[in-house]
Amino acid sequence: MTRTGSSTPSPACIDSDRPADSDRGGRFPATIAAKPRPPSKLSIVPVLNPSRLANHTTLRLGGAPERLVEARDRDELIDLVRSADEQGTPLLLVAGGSNLVVADSGFAGTAALVRSHGVAVVEDDDQVTVTVQAGHPWDDLVAQAVTEGWSGIECLAGIPGSTGATPVQNVGAYGQEISEVFVSAEVLDRHTGQVSDFDTAACRFGYRDSAFKHTDRYVVLNATYRLTKSSLSRPIRYAETATRLGVSVGDAVPLARAREVVLELRRGKGMVLDAADPDTYSAGSFFINPVITTAEFEKLSSAVDVEPPHWPSGDGIKVPAGWLIGRAGFEPGYGHDGVAISGKHRLALTNRGDGTTTALLNLAREIRDTVAENLGVTMRPEPTIIGAKL
């Protein structure tokens, strides 16, 4: 059985698409199938009055682009990208803006607001396959899945942003990760102008990483996920979630309860947008939890008076970035020039309402360099930075 549906985006659910700079060469693994390219045509898309990109990012920072347009559906998005590339116009795609840091000077080119929405559902006996348009708010999909009894993404509740950004970042939280339910993504190749389907292997998922993340070559048009029909969550993996739920790691709980607890945890860390609370004006976690070698971990351990929290990650050891920031002497609420570390969570850098991107990056640089100097660990930023450098 096939059903289609759509929902209205919440202005607070904002997240971004990918970089305007970076690798434009090389080829990634073969895609499932390339689709014929139709004759090129210039779509008439709504041209908006250029406004500061601060109005379209969760940090509420960033200057205006030279031109601001809107792509209302998949076909408009394809035509817009192809036309910009044919004309040699720099293009920045903005869906939700939750993973985007834009320079105070704005963007020297066209910024396109991705507003393609909708969910197509195919059901079988015990699973559902959902294909979701790139601009569809992610948390709307999670809420729909919980209501419908689709298990697999309930612990990814409260993440601001668009569905198109989830495979790019291989979004994960509270014991669940996009790659676990991912089937394919429909992708526009900006080198060839062709549309293809990328399967899991072609996406090359890693920890908060994918084949899409470090290149502007590909544009995700929609993503397909396979969920399980169940009123219960997937086994709870995250200890903090299990403790709050009053269950053991590995237990399952009602979907609605799992989502509710995750939202509570996120709110407690300032990770759910609240227009009345500047402590939530952030890009989420600003630094990725670093993965270091055994030798680097031993060096870190000798530099502190306790064994650092850690867990295995591939061939390395992952250390919490928030813990490193604290050990380097930074307290929640520390900041200057209108920006600060969140009072709720050391990993979030916030705009207190009168900050600038320059001030935010100065604070991030201060934190990164102090951690490197005092603890010997280099931290990398998680959000995409446009028009500036860290």
Coordinates of C-alpha atoms in Angstrom, one line a residue:
M1 CA 0.0 0.0 0.0
T2 CA 1.3 3.5 -0.9
R3 CA 0.3 6.7 0.9
T4 CA 1.6 10.2 0.4
G5 CA 1.4 13.1 2.8
S6 CA 3.0 16.4 3.7
S7 CA 3.3 18.6 6.7
T8 CA 3.9 22.3 7.4
P9 CA 7.4 23.2 8.6
S10 CA 7.9 24.8 11.9
P11 CA 9.9 28.0 11.6
A12 CA 12.1 26.8 14.5
C13 CA 13.1 23.6 12.7
I14 CA 16.0 24.9 10.7
D15 CA 19.0 23.1 9.3
S16 CA 21.5 23.5 6.4
D17 CA 22.8 21.8 3.3
R18 CA 26.4 21.5 2.4
P19 CA 29.5 23.6 1.8
A20 CA 30.1 26.1 -1.0
D21 CA 33.8 25.3 -1.0
S22 CA 35.8 22.1 -1.0
D23 CA 36.6 19.1 -3.2
R24 CA 35.0 19.1 -6.7
G25 CA 37.0 16.3 -8.1
G26 CA 37.1 12.5 -7.9
R27 CA 34.3 10.0 -8.0
F28 CA 32.6 8.2 -5.2
P29 CA 31.4 4.6 -5.4
A30 CA 29.0 3.6 -8.1
T31 CA 25.4 4.6 -7.6
I32 CA 22.4 2.3 -7.8
A33 CA 21.2 3.8 -11.1
A34 CA 21.7 7.0 -13.1
K35 CA 18.6 8.6 -14.4
P36 CA 18.5 10.3 -17.9
R37 CA 19.0 14.0 -17.8
P38 CA 16.0 16.0 -19.3
P39 CA 16.7 19.0 -21.5
S40 CA 18.1 21.9 -19.4
K41 CA 15.5 24.6 -18.7
L42 CA 15.5 27.6 -16.4
S43 CA 12.8 27.3 -13.9
I44 CA 11.0 30.4 -12.7
V45 CA 11.6 30.2 -9.0
P46 CA 10.5 32.8 -6.4
V47 CA 13.1 35.6 -6.0
L48 CA 12.9 37.0 -2.5
N49 CA 14.1 40.3 -1.1
P50 CA 17.7 39.6 0.0
S51 CA 17.6 39.4 3.8
R52 CA 20.3 38.5 6.3
L53 CA 20.9 34.7 6.5
A54 CA 20.6 35.2 10.2
N55 CA 16.9 35.0 9.6
H56 CA 17.3 31.4 8.2
T57 CA 19.8 29.9 10.7
T58 CA 19.4 28.6 14.2
L59 CA 22.4 30.7 15.3
R60 CA 20.6 33.8 14.1
L61 CA 23.9 34.9 12.6
G62 CA 25.0 35.7 9.0
G63 CA 24.8 38.5 6.5
A64 CA 22.8 38.8 3.3
P65 CA 23.5 36.9 0.1
E66 CA 23.6 38.8 -3.2
R67 CA 20.4 37.0 -4.3
L68 CA 17.9 35.0 -2.3
V69 CA 15.5 32.5 -4.0
E70 CA 13.2 29.7 -3.0
A71 CA 13.0 26.1 -4.4
R72 CA 9.5 24.9 -3.5
D73 CA 9.8 21.3 -4.8
R74 CA 12.3 18.7 -6.1
D75 CA 12.1 19.8 -9.8
E76 CA 12.6 23.5 -8.9
L77 CA 15.6 22.5 -6.8
I78 CA 17.1 20.6 -9.7
D79 CA 16.5 23.4 -12.2
L80 CA 17.9 26.0 -9.8
V81 CA 21.1 24.1 -9.2
R82 CA 21.7 23.3 -12.9
S83 CA 21.0 26.9 -13.9
A84 CA 23.4 28.3 -11.3
D85 CA 26.1 25.9 -12.3
E86 CA 25.6 26.6 -16.1
Q87 CA 25.9 30.3 -15.3
G88 CA 28.9 29.9 -13.0
T89 CA 27.0 31.5 -10.1
P90 CA 28.1 30.6 -6.6
L91 CA 25.2 28.8 -4.8
L92 CA 24.5 28.1 -1.2
L93 CA 21.6 25.8 -0.3
V94 CA 19.8 26.5 3.0
A95 CA 17.2 24.1 4.2
G96 CA 17.0 24.5 7.9
G97 CA 20.2 26.3 8.9
S98 CA 20.9 24.3 12.0
N99 CA 24.4 23.2 11.0
L100 CA 25.4 26.5 9.3
V101 CA 27.7 29.3 10.3
V102 CA 27.6 32.2 7.8
A103 CA 30.1 35.1 7.8
D104 CA 28.9 38.5 8.8
S105 CA 29.5 39.7 5.3
G106 CA 27.0 37.2 4.0
F107 CA 27.4 35.1 0.9
A108 CA 28.8 36.3 -2.5
G109 CA 26.3 34.5 -4.7
T110 CA 22.8 33.1 -4.7
A111 CA 21.3 31.5 -1.5
A112 CA 18.5 29.1 -2.2
L113 CA 16.0 28.2 0.5
V114 CA 15.1 24.5 0.1
R115 CA 11.3 24.2 0.8
S116 CA 10.6 20.8 -0.8
H117 CA 8.3 19.0 1.6
G118 CA 6.4 15.7 1.6
V119 CA 6.6 12.0 2.7
A120 CA 5.7 9.1 0.4
V121 CA 5.0 5.8 2.3
V122 CA 5.1 2.2 1.0
E123 CA 4.0 -0.4 3.5
D124 CA 4.5 -4.2 3.7
D125 CA 3.6 -6.7 6.4
D126 CA 6.1 -5.6 9.1
Q127 CA 8.0 -2.6 7.6
V128 CA 7.4 0.7 6.0
T129 CA 9.6 2.5 3.5
V130 CA 9.4 6.3 3.6
T131 CA 10.8 8.7 0.9
V132 CA 11.1 12.2 2.3
Q133 CA 11.8 15.4 0.4
A134 CA 15.0 17.2 1.3
G135 CA 13.4 20.3 2.8
H136 CA 11.0 18.4 5.0
P137 CA 11.6 19.2 8.7
W138 CA 13.3 16.1 10.3
D139 CA 11.5 16.3 13.6
D140 CA 8.1 16.4 11.8
L141 CA 9.1 13.0 10.3
V142 CA 10.1 11.6 13.7
A143 CA 6.8 12.8 15.2
Q144 CA 4.9 11.2 12.3
A145 CA 6.8 7.9 12.7
V146 CA 5.9 7.7 16.4
T147 CA 2.3 8.5 15.8
E148 CA 2.0 5.9 13.0
G149 CA 3.9 3.2 14.9
W150 CA 7.1 3.1 12.9
S151 CA 10.2 2.2 14.9
G152 CA 13.8 3.2 14.2
I153 CA 14.2 7.0 14.5
E154 CA 12.3 7.8 17.8
C155 CA 15.6 8.6 19.6
L156 CA 16.5 11.1 16.9
A157 CA 13.7 13.4 18.1
G158 CA 14.2 17.1 18.6
I159 CA 17.0 17.5 16.1
P160 CA 16.4 20.8 14.2
G161 CA 16.9 20.7 10.5
S162 CA 15.9 19.2 7.3
T163 CA 15.7 15.6 6.1
G164 CA 18.1 16.3 3.3
A165 CA 20.9 17.1 5.7
T166 CA 20.5 13.8 7.7
P167 CA 22.5 11.5 5.3
V168 CA 25.1 14.2 4.7
Q169 CA 25.9 14.4 8.4
N170 CA 25.0 10.8 9.1
V171 CA 23.0 12.3 11.9
G172 CA 23.0 10.3 15.2
A173 CA 22.0 10.8 18.8
Y174 CA 21.0 8.9 21.9
G175 CA 22.0 5.5 20.4
Q176 CA 20.5 5.7 17.0
E177 CA 22.0 6.7 13.7
I178 CA 20.7 7.5 10.2
S179 CA 22.8 4.9 8.5
E180 CA 21.0 2.1 10.4
V181 CA 17.7 2.8 8.7
F182 CA 18.9 4.3 5.4
V183 CA 18.0 2.8 2.1
S184 CA 19.0 5.3 -0.6
A185 CA 19.1 9.0 -1.5
E186 CA 18.2 10.6 -4.8
V187 CA 21.1 12.9 -5.6
L188 CA 21.9 15.5 -8.2
D189 CA 25.5 15.3 -9.5
R190 CA 26.6 18.9 -10.2
H191 CA 29.5 17.8 -12.4
T192 CA 27.2 15.9 -14.9
G193 CA 23.8 17.4 -14.1
Q194 CA 22.4 13.9 -13.8
V195 CA 20.2 12.5 -11.0
S196 CA 21.2 9.2 -9.5
D197 CA 20.2 7.0 -6.5
F198 CA 23.0 6.4 -3.9
D199 CA 22.7 3.3 -1.8
T200 CA 24.4 2.8 1.6
A201 CA 27.7 1.7 0.1
A202 CA 27.9 4.7 -2.2
C203 CA 27.2 7.1 0.7
R204 CA 30.3 5.8 2.6
F205 CA 28.8 6.6 6.0
G206 CA 31.2 7.2 9.0
Y207 CA 30.9 8.9 12.3
R208 CA 29.0 12.1 11.5
D209 CA 30.4 11.7 8.0
S210 CA 29.5 10.7 4.5
A211 CA 30.6 10.9 0.9
F212 CA 28.5 14.1 0.7
K213 CA 30.0 16.1 3.6
H214 CA 33.3 17.3 2.2
T215 CA 32.3 18.2 -1.3
D216 CA 29.7 20.5 -3.0
R217 CA 29.5 18.1 -5.9
Y218 CA 26.3 16.4 -4.8
V219 CA 22.8 17.7 -3.8
V220 CA 20.5 15.4 -1.9
L221 CA 17.0 15.7 -3.3
N222 CA 15.2 13.2 -1.1
A223 CA 16.1 10.3 1.2
T224 CA 14.5 6.9 1.7
Y225 CA 14.4 5.1 5.0
R226 CA 13.1 1.7 6.1
L227 CA 11.4 1.5 9.5
T228 CA 9.8 -1.3 11.5
K229 CA 6.1 -1.5 12.3
S230 CA 6.1 -1.6 16.1
S231 CA 4.6 0.2 19.0
L232 CA 7.9 -0.3 20.8
S233 CA 11.3 1.5 20.3
R234 CA 14.4 -0.2 19.1
P235 CA 16.5 -1.5 22.0
I236 CA 17.7 1.5 24.1
R237 CA 21.5 1.7 23.8
Y238 CA 22.3 5.0 25.5
A239 CA 22.8 4.7 29.2
E240 CA 21.5 8.3 30.0
T241 CA 18.3 7.5 28.1
A242 CA 17.9 4.2 29.8
T243 CA 18.4 5.7 33.3
R244 CA 15.8 8.5 32.6
L245 CA 13.4 5.8 31.3
G246 CA 14.0 3.6 34.3
V247 CA 15.0 0.6 32.2
S248 CA 18.1 -1.3 31.4
V249 CA 20.2 -0.8 28.3
G250 CA 18.8 -3.1 25.7
D251 CA 15.2 -2.8 26.8
A252 CA 12.5 -1.5 24.5
V253 CA 9.9 1.1 25.6
P254 CA 6.8 2.6 23.9
L255 CA 7.7 4.8 21.0
A256 CA 6.0 7.9 22.4
R257 CA 7.8 7.5 25.8
A258 CA 11.2 7.2 24.1
R259 CA 10.6 10.3 22.1
E260 CA 9.4 12.2 25.1
V261 CA 12.4 11.4 27.2
V262 CA 14.9 12.2 24.4
L263 CA 13.2 15.6 24.0
E264 CA 13.5 16.2 27.8
L265 CA 17.2 15.4 27.7
R266 CA 17.7 17.6 24.7
R267 CA 15.8 20.5 26.3
G268 CA 17.9 20.2 29.4
K269 CA 21.0 20.7 27.3
G270 CA 19.6 23.6 25.3
M271 CA 19.4 21.5 22.2
V272 CA 15.7 22.1 21.4
L273 CA 15.1 25.5 19.8
D274 CA 13.1 28.0 21.9
A275 CA 12.6 31.4 20.5
A276 CA 12.3 32.9 24.0
D277 CA 15.7 31.4 25.1
P278 CA 18.9 32.7 23.5
D279 CA 20.7 29.9 25.2
T280 CA 19.3 27.7 22.4
Y281 CA 20.5 29.9 19.6
S282 CA 23.2 27.6 18.5
A283 CA 24.3 25.2 15.7
G284 CA 24.0 22.2 18.1
S285 CA 27.3 20.6 19.1
F286 CA 30.0 22.9 17.7
F287 CA 32.8 20.4 18.0
I288 CA 32.9 16.7 17.0
N289 CA 34.0 14.2 19.6
P290 CA 37.6 13.6 18.6
V291 CA 38.8 10.1 17.8
I292 CA 42.5 9.7 18.9
T293 CA 45.1 7.0 18.8
T294 CA 46.1 4.9 21.8
A295 CA 49.3 6.8 22.1
E296 CA 47.4 10.1 22.1
F297 CA 45.0 8.8 24.7
E298 CA 47.9 7.8 27.0
K299 CA 49.4 11.3 26.6
L300 CA 46.0 12.8 27.4
S301 CA 45.6 10.6 30.5
S302 CA 49.0 11.7 31.8
A303 CA 48.1 15.3 31.4
V304 CA 45.0 15.1 33.7
D305 CA 44.4 13.6 37.1
V306 CA 41.7 11.2 36.2
E307 CA 41.1 8.7 33.4
P308 CA 39.3 10.5 30.6
P309 CA 35.8 9.1 29.7
H310 CA 36.3 7.2 26.4
W311 CA 34.9 4.5 24.2
P312 CA 36.2 2.5 21.2
S313 CA 35.7 4.0 17.7
G314 CA 37.0 1.9 14.9
D315 CA 40.8 1.7 15.3
G316 CA 40.8 4.7 17.7
I317 CA 39.5 6.0 20.9
K318 CA 36.7 8.5 21.1
V319 CA 36.8 11.2 23.8
P320 CA 33.9 13.6 24.6
A321 CA 34.6 17.1 23.3
G322 CA 32.5 18.6 26.1
W323 CA 34.7 16.9 28.7
L324 CA 37.9 18.2 27.0
I325 CA 36.4 21.7 27.0
G326 CA 35.7 21.5 30.7
R327 CA 39.1 20.1 31.5
A328 CA 40.7 23.0 29.6
G329 CA 39.0 25.4 32.0
F330 CA 35.9 26.6 30.2
E331 CA 32.8 26.8 32.2
P332 CA 29.2 26.8 31.0
G333 CA 28.2 30.4 30.2
Y334 CA 31.7 31.6 29.5
G335 CA 31.9 34.1 26.6
H336 CA 32.3 37.6 25.4
D337 CA 31.1 40.0 22.7
G338 CA 27.6 38.7 22.7
V339 CA 28.4 35.0 22.3
A340 CA 29.0 32.3 24.9
I341 CA 29.2 28.6 25.7
S342 CA 25.7 27.5 26.5
G343 CA 24.8 27.5 30.2
K344 CA 23.3 24.1 29.7
H345 CA 25.9 22.2 27.6
R346 CA 29.6 23.0 27.0
L347 CA 29.5 21.7 23.4
A348 CA 27.0 24.4 22.2
L349 CA 28.2 27.9 21.3
T350 CA 25.4 30.4 21.5
N351 CA 24.5 33.8 20.2
R352 CA 23.1 35.7 23.1
G353 CA 21.1 37.9 20.8
D354 CA 23.6 40.6 19.9
G355 CA 26.6 38.5 18.8
T356 CA 28.4 38.3 15.5
T357 CA 29.8 35.4 13.5
T358 CA 33.3 37.0 14.0
A359 CA 32.8 36.8 17.8
L360 CA 31.5 33.3 17.6
L361 CA 34.5 32.0 15.6
N362 CA 36.9 33.9 17.9
L363 CA 35.3 32.1 20.9
A364 CA 35.5 28.7 19.0
R365 CA 39.1 29.4 18.1
E366 CA 40.0 30.2 21.8
I367 CA 38.4 27.0 22.9
R368 CA 40.0 24.8 20.2
D369 CA 43.5 26.3 20.7
T370 CA 43.4 26.0 24.5
V371 CA 42.3 22.4 24.4
A372 CA 45.1 21.6 21.9
E373 CA 47.8 23.5 23.9
N374 CA 46.8 22.1 27.3
L375 CA 45.6 18.6 26.5
G376 CA 47.2 17.8 23.1
V377 CA 44.0 17.0 21.4
T378 CA 42.8 18.8 18.2
M379 CA 39.1 19.3 17.9
R380 CA 37.3 19.8 14.6
P381 CA 34.1 21.9 14.1
E382 CA 30.9 20.1 13.3
P383 CA 28.9 22.8 11.5
T384 CA 29.6 24.1 7.9
I385 CA 31.3 27.5 7.9
I386 CA 30.6 29.7 5.0
G387 CA 32.7 32.7 4.0
A388 CA 35.0 32.5 7.0
K389 CA 37.6 30.2 8.5
L390 CA 38.1 28.8 12.0

